[in-house]
Amino acid sequence: MPENGERNNGFGVYKNLCCGCEVVIAEGMEFPDCPNHPRLTTIWKPVNTEIRKMSVAKPHSDTAA
Protein backbone atom coordinates (compact mmCIF):
# COMPACT_ATOMS: atom_id res chain seq x y z
CA MET A 1 0.00 0.00 0.00
CA PRO A 2 1.31 3.47 -0.82
CA GLU A 3 2.70 5.86 1.78
CA ASN A 4 2.85 9.64 2.00
CA GLY A 5 5.41 11.12 -0.41
CA GLU A 6 5.02 8.33 -2.99
CA ARG A 7 3.59 9.06 -6.46
CA ASN A 8 0.18 7.67 -7.34
CA ASN A 9 0.16 5.46 -10.44
CA GLY A 10 -3.59 5.70 -11.07
CA PHE A 11 -6.52 7.99 -10.27
CA GLY A 12 -8.49 6.86 -7.24
CA VAL A 13 -10.05 7.40 -3.85
CA TYR A 14 -7.84 6.45 -0.90
CA LYS A 15 -8.39 6.16 2.85
CA ASN A 16 -5.59 6.36 5.41
CA LEU A 17 -5.23 3.57 7.95
CA CYS A 18 -4.56 5.78 10.98
CA CYS A 19 -7.82 7.74 11.18
CA GLY A 20 -9.90 6.94 8.08
CA CYS A 21 -9.41 10.25 6.25
CA GLU A 22 -10.44 9.89 2.57
CA VAL A 23 -8.88 11.77 -0.36
CA VAL A 24 -9.11 11.71 -4.15
CA ILE A 25 -5.64 11.51 -5.71
CA ALA A 26 -4.97 11.97 -9.42
CA GLU A 27 -2.41 9.92 -11.31
CA GLY A 28 1.11 11.30 -10.82
CA MET A 29 0.28 13.23 -7.63
CA GLU A 30 2.05 12.56 -4.33
CA PHE A 31 0.19 10.91 -1.49
CA PRO A 32 -0.18 13.53 1.26
CA ASP A 33 0.55 13.43 4.97
CA CYS A 34 -2.41 12.67 7.20
CA PRO A 35 -4.06 15.97 8.19
CA ASN A 36 -4.27 14.75 11.81
CA HIS A 37 -0.75 13.27 12.01
CA PRO A 38 1.62 15.48 9.98
CA ARG A 39 5.25 14.41 9.55
CA LEU A 40 4.45 10.77 10.44
CA THR A 41 4.29 7.86 8.01
CA THR A 42 0.80 7.61 6.52
CA ILE A 43 -0.37 4.47 4.74
CA TRP A 44 -3.12 4.93 2.13
CA LYS A 45 -5.51 2.12 1.17
CA PRO A 46 -7.57 2.24 -2.06
CA VAL A 47 -11.32 2.54 -1.49
CA ASN A 48 -13.61 0.29 -3.51
CA THR A 49 -15.47 2.72 -5.76
CA GLU A 50 -17.22 0.19 -7.96
CA ILE A 51 -20.48 1.58 -9.31
CA ARG A 52 -23.35 -0.87 -9.37
CA LYS A 53 -26.55 -0.54 -11.33
CA MET A 54 -29.62 -0.90 -9.13
CA SER A 55 -33.06 -1.81 -10.34
CA VAL A 56 -35.79 0.74 -9.77
CA ALA A 57 -39.38 -0.31 -9.17
CA LYS A 58 -41.94 1.38 -11.38
CA PRO A 59 -44.62 3.30 -9.45
CA HIS A 60 -48.09 1.78 -9.38
CA SER A 61 -50.80 3.65 -11.20
CA ASP A 62 -53.64 4.74 -8.86
CA THR A 63 -56.14 5.78 -11.51
CA ALA A 64 -59.79 5.49 -10.60
CA ALA A 65 -61.98 4.25 -13.43
mmCIF file of C-alpha atoms in Angstrom:
data_model
loop_
_atom_site.group_PDB
_atom_site.id
_atom_site.type_symbol
_atom_site.label_atom_id
_atom_site.label_comp_id
_atom_site.label_asym_id
_atom_site.label_seq_id
_atom_site.Cartn_x
_atom_site.Cartn_y
_atom_site.Cartn_z
ATOM 1 C CA MET A 1 0.000 0.000 0.000
ATOM 2 C CA PRO A 2 1.311 3.474 -0.822
ATOM 3 C CA GLU A 3 2.700 5.859 1.782
ATOM 4 C CA ASN A 4 2.854 9.636 1.997
ATOM 5 C CA GLY A 5 5.409 11.118 -0.405
ATOM 6 C CA GLU A 6 5.022 8.329 -2.990
ATOM 7 C CA ARG A 7 3.595 9.064 -6.459
ATOM 8 C CA ASN A 8 0.178 7.673 -7.337
ATOM 9 C CA ASN A 9 0.162 5.461 -10.442
ATOM 10 C CA GLY A 10 -3.593 5.700 -11.072
ATOM 11 C CA PHE A 11 -6.516 7.990 -10.271
ATOM 12 C CA GLY A 12 -8.491 6.855 -7.240
ATOM 13 C CA VAL A 13 -10.051 7.396 -3.848
ATOM 14 C CA TYR A 14 -7.841 6.452 -0.904
ATOM 15 C CA LYS A 15 -8.386 6.158 2.849
ATOM 16 C CA ASN A 16 -5.590 6.358 5.407
ATOM 17 C CA LEU A 17 -5.228 3.573 7.953
ATOM 18 C CA CYS A 18 -4.557 5.782 10.985
ATOM 19 C CA CYS A 19 -7.819 7.740 11.183
ATOM 20 C CA GLY A 20 -9.900 6.937 8.079
ATOM 21 C CA CYS A 21 -9.415 10.251 6.249
ATOM 22 C CA GLU A 22 -10.435 9.890 2.565
ATOM 23 C CA VAL A 23 -8.879 11.769 -0.360
ATOM 24 C CA VAL A 24 -9.106 11.707 -4.152
ATOM 25 C CA ILE A 25 -5.644 11.512 -5.711
ATOM 26 C CA ALA A 26 -4.968 11.968 -9.417
ATOM 27 C CA GLU A 27 -2.407 9.921 -11.313
ATOM 28 C CA GLY A 28 1.111 11.304 -10.822
ATOM 29 C CA MET A 29 0.280 13.233 -7.635
ATOM 30 C CA GLU A 30 2.054 12.563 -4.329
ATOM 31 C CA PHE A 31 0.193 10.911 -1.492
ATOM 32 C CA PRO A 32 -0.181 13.532 1.260
ATOM 33 C CA ASP A 33 0.550 13.431 4.971
ATOM 34 C CA CYS A 34 -2.408 12.665 7.202
ATOM 35 C CA PRO A 35 -4.058 15.970 8.192
ATOM 36 C CA ASN A 36 -4.269 14.751 11.812
ATOM 37 C CA HIS A 37 -0.751 13.267 12.010
ATOM 38 C CA PRO A 38 1.618 15.479 9.982
ATOM 39 C CA ARG A 39 5.251 14.407 9.548
ATOM 40 C CA LEU A 40 4.454 10.774 10.441
ATOM 41 C CA THR A 41 4.288 7.858 8.013
ATOM 42 C CA THR A 42 0.803 7.613 6.518
ATOM 43 C CA ILE A 43 -0.372 4.465 4.739
ATOM 44 C CA TRP A 44 -3.122 4.925 2.130
ATOM 45 C CA LYS A 45 -5.512 2.116 1.166
ATOM 46 C CA PRO A 46 -7.575 2.243 -2.058
ATOM 47 C CA VAL A 47 -11.316 2.543 -1.486
ATOM 48 C CA ASN A 48 -13.605 0.290 -3.515
ATOM 49 C CA THR A 49 -15.470 2.725 -5.756
ATOM 50 C CA GLU A 50 -17.223 0.190 -7.964
ATOM 51 C CA ILE A 51 -20.484 1.585 -9.311
ATOM 52 C CA ARG A 52 -23.348 -0.873 -9.373
ATOM 53 C CA LYS A 53 -26.551 -0.538 -11.334
ATOM 54 C CA MET A 54 -29.616 -0.898 -9.133
ATOM 55 C CA SER A 55 -33.064 -1.810 -10.342
ATOM 56 C CA VAL A 56 -35.791 0.744 -9.774
ATOM 57 C CA ALA A 57 -39.382 -0.310 -9.170
ATOM 58 C CA LYS A 58 -41.940 1.382 -11.377
ATOM 59 C CA PRO A 59 -44.616 3.301 -9.454
ATOM 60 C CA HIS A 60 -48.086 1.783 -9.380
ATOM 61 C CA SER A 61 -50.803 3.647 -11.198
ATOM 62 C CA ASP A 62 -53.640 4.741 -8.861
ATOM 63 C CA THR A 63 -56.141 5.776 -11.512
ATOM 64 C CA ALA A 64 -59.794 5.493 -10.602
ATOM 65 C CA ALA A 65 -61.977 4.251 -13.431
#
